[in-house]
Amino acid sequence: MLRYALLGLLAHQPHHGYELKTGLEQALGGNWEINFGQIYTTLSRLERDGLVTGTAEAEDGRGKRTYSLTPSGKADLDASLEQAVEKPRPLHDEFFIKLVIRHLAGYDDAHLALARQRQAYLQQLRELNLASASQQEDPLVSLLVEGAILHLQADLQWLGMCEERLEALSK
Amino acid sequence: MEPIIETKEVWKVYGMNGASVEAVCGIDLAVQQGEFVAIVGPSGSGKSSLLHLLGAMDHPTRGEVLFGNQPLHKMSDAQRTDLRAHQIGFIFQTFNLLPNLSALENVEIALRLGGAAKAERQARPLELLERVGLGPRARHLPRQLSGGERQRVAIARALANRPRLLLADEPTGNLDSKTGASLLELLRQINRQDRQTVVMVTHDFRAASHADRVLVLRDGRIRGETRLQGQDTHRALGQLLALEL
Ligand SMILES: Nc1ncnc2c1ncn2[C@@H]1O[C@H](COP(=O)(O)OP(=O)(O)OP(=O)(O)O)[C@@H](O)[C@H]1O
Ligand SMILES: [Mg+2]
């Protein structure tokens, strides 16, 4: 995704690396520091593939490089944005697999695992609630937070269902 | 420390023409002064039944409820009525305001029923409405207020007699999630600033996660308990965004 985020920023206007880093961090509500090295590796790959071009400040190829989007970079960006996301969110991936492993191992204490998982989800929900209150000014980040809250609520309901059904099975 | 309210192996069994429903099945719980406790469970899990027992609004079938170390079943009806009027504040899902009285009068009548002195009856209602952010709306009738505003009036009314215990039954059940969130924020503030003890029941995990301690109720039994802490929004956001890139 970093690749497309960079293309997206360059669709606006050419930037040098540092501007790309701060621009991206700002778009994420200033909550996340992006690794500089990662940005440069991605940029050089994009340049190699002809999706962006870099021009150096000095004639000898030194100094800050300014990157701009090439026509095929623009085409690549648009193609990516036009595609619907086909893959569903992984459903409780890790926790579900742990439940299955428990079953394979013949452990019959799933209720303890469920209780622990509920504690973890509730704690996350609390933190996201606070984040939701503090991120109201940033519409994009607050959308992400609200989405995560809705998913957590569903996860918690699903844990209740697991508890009920596994209990019924063991009776 | 002695709990404000405590139950010991408390049961509530309703008899319904021959059949009986076990709504509350041997619950032990203790709530300390200044705590904000949420009890979360699906519909029919016994939340309201339990809250009615805590609020001396109903008698347990077995077991006992102690309010400030006093067993409720040893009190006379008059003493229990007195307890409800002075020491316990209630908030309901449907607000339960008197429709023909203004916000101010709804709060004042609670003070009157609680036997407050005249000076208090004159000054306190507006103070309370200001506290819940409704000062400018004091003269409005319930029907002239939004759901969220009505629930704020209900909170002001519940706090009128400085109760030791505030009980809330699904207080955000009739509100949209944004209005609900600001109401929970208000409850949390009152809990923090005044060390007001709050027990809230809800089916909504999001609402419950505002509390310090969450008890999970299912089929009339407590199935789990979590203490929530930390105000670390940074970590939660970081995790979210890390996933996205
Ligand atoms: N007065 C009553 N007479 C008979 N049965 C009752 C009575 N009150 C509640 N019940 C039963 O007791 C059980 C628990 O009900 P309760 O109202 O406490 O659940 P709840 O968790 O508050 O549900 P909800 O989220 O729908 O409000 C239910 O099966 C209900 O039908
Ligand atoms: Mg109920």
PDB file of C-alpha atoms in Angstrom, chain B residues 109-233:
ATOM      1  CA  ILE B 109     -39.587  17.507  42.185  1.00  0.00           C
ATOM      2  CA  ALA B 110     -36.927  14.915  42.913  1.00  0.00           C
ATOM      3  CA  LEU B 111     -35.472  17.283  45.513  1.00  0.00           C
ATOM      4  CA  ARG B 112     -38.911  17.802  46.996  1.00  0.00           C
ATOM      5  CA  LEU B 113     -39.483  14.053  47.233  1.00  0.00           C
ATOM      6  CA  GLY B 114     -36.060  13.730  48.812  1.00  0.00           C
ATOM      7  CA  GLY B 115     -37.082  16.266  51.454  1.00  0.00           C
ATOM      8  CA  ALA B 116     -34.505  18.905  50.527  1.00  0.00           C
ATOM      9  CA  ALA B 117     -34.595  22.273  52.277  1.00  0.00           C
ATOM     10  CA  LYS B 118     -36.136  25.223  50.432  1.00  0.00           C
ATOM     11  CA  ALA B 119     -32.866  26.999  49.694  1.00  0.00           C
ATOM     12  CA  GLU B 120     -31.486  23.834  48.157  1.00  0.00           C
ATOM     13  CA  ARG B 121     -34.643  23.322  46.116  1.00  0.00           C
ATOM     14  CA  GLN B 122     -34.243  26.783  44.647  1.00  0.00           C
ATOM     15  CA  ALA B 123     -30.563  26.749  43.806  1.00  0.00           C
ATOM     16  CA  ARG B 124     -29.699  23.157  43.016  1.00  0.00           C
ATOM     17  CA  PRO B 125     -31.898  22.329  40.007  1.00  0.00           C
ATOM     18  CA  LEU B 126     -30.278  24.950  37.783  1.00  0.00           C
ATOM     19  CA  GLU B 127     -26.817  24.084  39.059  1.00  0.00           C
ATOM     20  CA  LEU B 128     -27.423  20.469  38.109  1.00  0.00           C
ATOM     21  CA  LEU B 129     -28.800  21.306  34.695  1.00  0.00           C
ATOM     22  CA  GLU B 130     -25.758  23.475  34.061  1.00  0.00           C
ATOM     23  CA  ARG B 131     -23.584  20.609  35.150  1.00  0.00           C
ATOM     24  CA  VAL B 132     -25.078  18.390  32.460  1.00  0.00           C
ATOM     25  CA  GLY B 133     -24.827  21.163  29.879  1.00  0.00           C
ATOM     26  CA  LEU B 134     -28.513  22.096  29.807  1.00  0.00           C
ATOM     27  CA  GLY B 135     -28.568  25.439  31.625  1.00  0.00           C
ATOM     28  CA  PRO B 136     -30.061  27.292  28.640  1.00  0.00           C
ATOM     29  CA  ARG B 137     -32.748  24.626  28.240  1.00  0.00           C
ATOM     30  CA  ALA B 138     -33.962  24.607  31.827  1.00  0.00           C
ATOM     31  CA  ARG B 139     -37.453  25.903  31.001  1.00  0.00           C
ATOM     32  CA  HIS B 140     -38.109  23.455  28.175  1.00  0.00           C
ATOM     33  CA  LEU B 141     -40.622  20.639  28.425  1.00  0.00           C
ATOM     34  CA  PRO B 142     -39.364  17.118  27.748  1.00  0.00           C
ATOM     35  CA  ARG B 143     -41.055  17.029  24.342  1.00  0.00           C
ATOM     36  CA  GLN B 144     -39.113  20.151  23.351  1.00  0.00           C
ATOM     37  CA  LEU B 145     -35.817  18.360  24.029  1.00  0.00           C
ATOM     38  CA  SER B 146     -33.921  15.777  21.990  1.00  0.00           C
ATOM     39  CA  GLY B 147     -33.431  12.259  23.339  1.00  0.00           C
ATOM     40  CA  GLY B 148     -29.875  13.027  24.392  1.00  0.00           C
ATOM     41  CA  GLU B 149     -31.012  16.181  26.184  1.00  0.00           C
ATOM     42  CA  ARG B 150     -33.815  14.349  27.963  1.00  0.00           C
ATOM     43  CA  GLN B 151     -31.339  11.791  29.209  1.00  0.00           C
ATOM     44  CA  ARG B 152     -29.180  14.627  30.538  1.00  0.00           C
ATOM     45  CA  VAL B 153     -32.189  15.936  32.454  1.00  0.00           C
ATOM     46  CA  ALA B 154     -32.684  12.408  33.787  1.00  0.00           C
ATOM     47  CA  ILE B 155     -29.068  12.385  34.985  1.00  0.00           C
ATOM     48  CA  ALA B 156     -29.510  15.770  36.683  1.00  0.00           C
ATOM     49  CA  ARG B 157     -32.658  14.454  38.358  1.00  0.00           C
ATOM     50  CA  ALA B 158     -30.947  11.256  39.453  1.00  0.00           C
ATOM     51  CA  LEU B 159     -28.165  13.279  41.072  1.00  0.00           C
ATOM     52  CA  ALA B 160     -30.541  15.725  42.789  1.00  0.00           C
ATOM     53  CA  ASN B 161     -30.315  14.250  46.277  1.00  0.00           C
ATOM     54  CA  ARG B 162     -26.605  13.480  46.098  1.00  0.00           C
ATOM     55  CA  PRO B 163     -27.168   9.711  46.000  1.00  0.00           C
ATOM     56  CA  ARG B 164     -24.391   7.417  47.116  1.00  0.00           C
ATOM     57  CA  LEU B 165     -25.194   5.122  44.218  1.00  0.00           C
ATOM     58  CA  LEU B 166     -26.228   5.948  40.663  1.00  0.00           C
ATOM     59  CA  LEU B 167     -27.908   3.102  38.762  1.00  0.00           C
ATOM     60  CA  ALA B 168     -28.416   3.251  34.997  1.00  0.00           C
ATOM     61  CA  ASP B 169     -30.435   0.764  32.954  1.00  0.00           C
ATOM     62  CA  GLU B 170     -29.369   0.913  29.292  1.00  0.00           C
ATOM     63  CA  PRO B 171     -29.021   4.718  29.447  1.00  0.00           C
ATOM     64  CA  THR B 172     -27.907   4.982  25.813  1.00  0.00           C
ATOM     65  CA  GLY B 173     -30.358   2.402  24.470  1.00  0.00           C
ATOM     66  CA  ASN B 174     -32.573   4.996  22.792  1.00  0.00           C
ATOM     67  CA  LEU B 175     -29.770   7.235  21.547  1.00  0.00           C
ATOM     68  CA  ASP B 176     -27.676   7.131  18.397  1.00  0.00           C
ATOM     69  CA  SER B 177     -24.053   6.216  18.878  1.00  0.00           C
ATOM     70  CA  LYS B 178     -22.682   9.751  18.830  1.00  0.00           C
ATOM     71  CA  THR B 179     -25.197  11.107  21.341  1.00  0.00           C
ATOM     72  CA  GLY B 180     -24.697   7.962  23.394  1.00  0.00           C
ATOM     73  CA  ALA B 181     -20.952   8.495  23.442  1.00  0.00           C
ATOM     74  CA  SER B 182     -21.250  12.049  24.743  1.00  0.00           C
ATOM     75  CA  LEU B 183     -23.680  10.899  27.419  1.00  0.00           C
ATOM     76  CA  LEU B 184     -21.250   8.212  28.564  1.00  0.00           C
ATOM     77  CA  GLU B 185     -18.524  10.820  28.583  1.00  0.00           C
ATOM     78  CA  LEU B 186     -20.699  12.887  30.928  1.00  0.00           C
ATOM     79  CA  LEU B 187     -21.326   9.931  33.244  1.00  0.00           C
ATOM     80  CA  ARG B 188     -17.610   9.238  33.301  1.00  0.00           C
ATOM     81  CA  GLN B 189     -16.859  12.881  34.177  1.00  0.00           C
ATOM     82  CA  ILE B 190     -19.367  12.846  37.021  1.00  0.00           C
ATOM     83  CA  ASN B 191     -17.876   9.582  38.233  1.00  0.00           C
ATOM     84  CA  ARG B 192     -14.336  11.007  38.158  1.00  0.00           C
ATOM     85  CA  GLN B 193     -14.935  14.511  39.459  1.00  0.00           C
ATOM     86  CA  ASP B 194     -17.433  13.737  42.207  1.00  0.00           C
ATOM     87  CA  ARG B 195     -16.274  10.185  42.907  1.00  0.00           C
ATOM     88  CA  GLN B 196     -19.855   9.251  42.126  1.00  0.00           C
ATOM     89  CA  THR B 197     -20.367   5.487  42.257  1.00  0.00           C
ATOM     90  CA  VAL B 198     -22.072   4.285  39.063  1.00  0.00           C
ATOM     91  CA  VAL B 199     -23.481   0.891  38.109  1.00  0.00           C
ATOM     92  CA  MET B 200     -24.720   0.694  34.536  1.00  0.00           C
ATOM     93  CA  VAL B 201     -26.270  -2.235  32.707  1.00  0.00           C
ATOM     94  CA  THR B 202     -26.189  -2.419  28.918  1.00  0.00           C
ATOM     95  CA  HIS B 203     -26.104  -4.855  26.025  1.00  0.00           C
ATOM     96  CA  ASP B 204     -23.609  -2.604  24.226  1.00  0.00           C
ATOM     97  CA  PHE B 205     -19.921  -3.451  24.620  1.00  0.00           C
ATOM     98  CA  ARG B 206     -18.947  -0.025  23.404  1.00  0.00           C
ATOM     99  CA  ALA B 207     -20.959   1.638  26.156  1.00  0.00           C
ATOM    100  CA  ALA B 208     -19.584  -0.813  28.716  1.00  0.00           C
ATOM    101  CA  SER B 209     -15.999  -0.054  27.746  1.00  0.00           C
ATOM    102  CA  HIS B 210     -16.314   3.414  29.320  1.00  0.00           C
ATOM    103  CA  ALA B 211     -16.433   1.792  32.773  1.00  0.00           C
ATOM    104  CA  ASP B 212     -13.494   0.835  35.011  1.00  0.00           C
ATOM    105  CA  ARG B 213     -14.766  -2.673  35.500  1.00  0.00           C
ATOM    106  CA  VAL B 214     -16.929  -4.713  33.159  1.00  0.00           C
ATOM    107  CA  LEU B 215     -18.895  -7.763  34.298  1.00  0.00           C
ATOM    108  CA  VAL B 216     -20.282 -10.062  31.645  1.00  0.00           C
ATOM    109  CA  LEU B 217     -23.711 -11.489  32.391  1.00  0.00           C
ATOM    110  CA  ARG B 218     -25.268 -14.463  30.639  1.00  0.00           C
ATOM    111  CA  ASP B 219     -28.273 -16.516  31.681  1.00  0.00           C
ATOM    112  CA  GLY B 220     -28.396 -14.769  35.039  1.00  0.00           C
ATOM    113  CA  ARG B 221     -24.774 -15.534  35.904  1.00  0.00           C
ATOM    114  CA  ILE B 222     -21.586 -13.480  35.884  1.00  0.00           C
ATOM    115  CA  ARG B 223     -19.370 -15.144  33.282  1.00  0.00           C
ATOM    116  CA  GLY B 224     -16.402 -12.868  33.275  1.00  0.00           C
ATOM    117  CA  GLU B 225     -14.896  -9.763  34.708  1.00  0.00           C
ATOM    118  CA  THR B 226     -12.426  -7.289  33.246  1.00  0.00           C
ATOM    119  CA  ARG B 227     -10.746  -4.261  34.724  1.00  0.00           C
ATOM    120  CA  LEU B 228     -10.085  -1.683  32.068  1.00  0.00           C
ATOM    121  CA  GLN B 229      -7.315   0.797  32.362  1.00  0.00           C
ATOM    122  CA  GLY B 230      -4.898   2.963  30.534  1.00  0.00           C
ATOM    123  CA  GLN B 231      -5.647   5.961  28.452  1.00  0.00           C
ATOM    124  CA  ASP B 232      -3.192   4.979  25.797  1.00  0.00           C
ATOM    125  CA  THR B 233      -4.951   6.030  22.621  1.00  0.00           C
TER     126      THR B 233
END
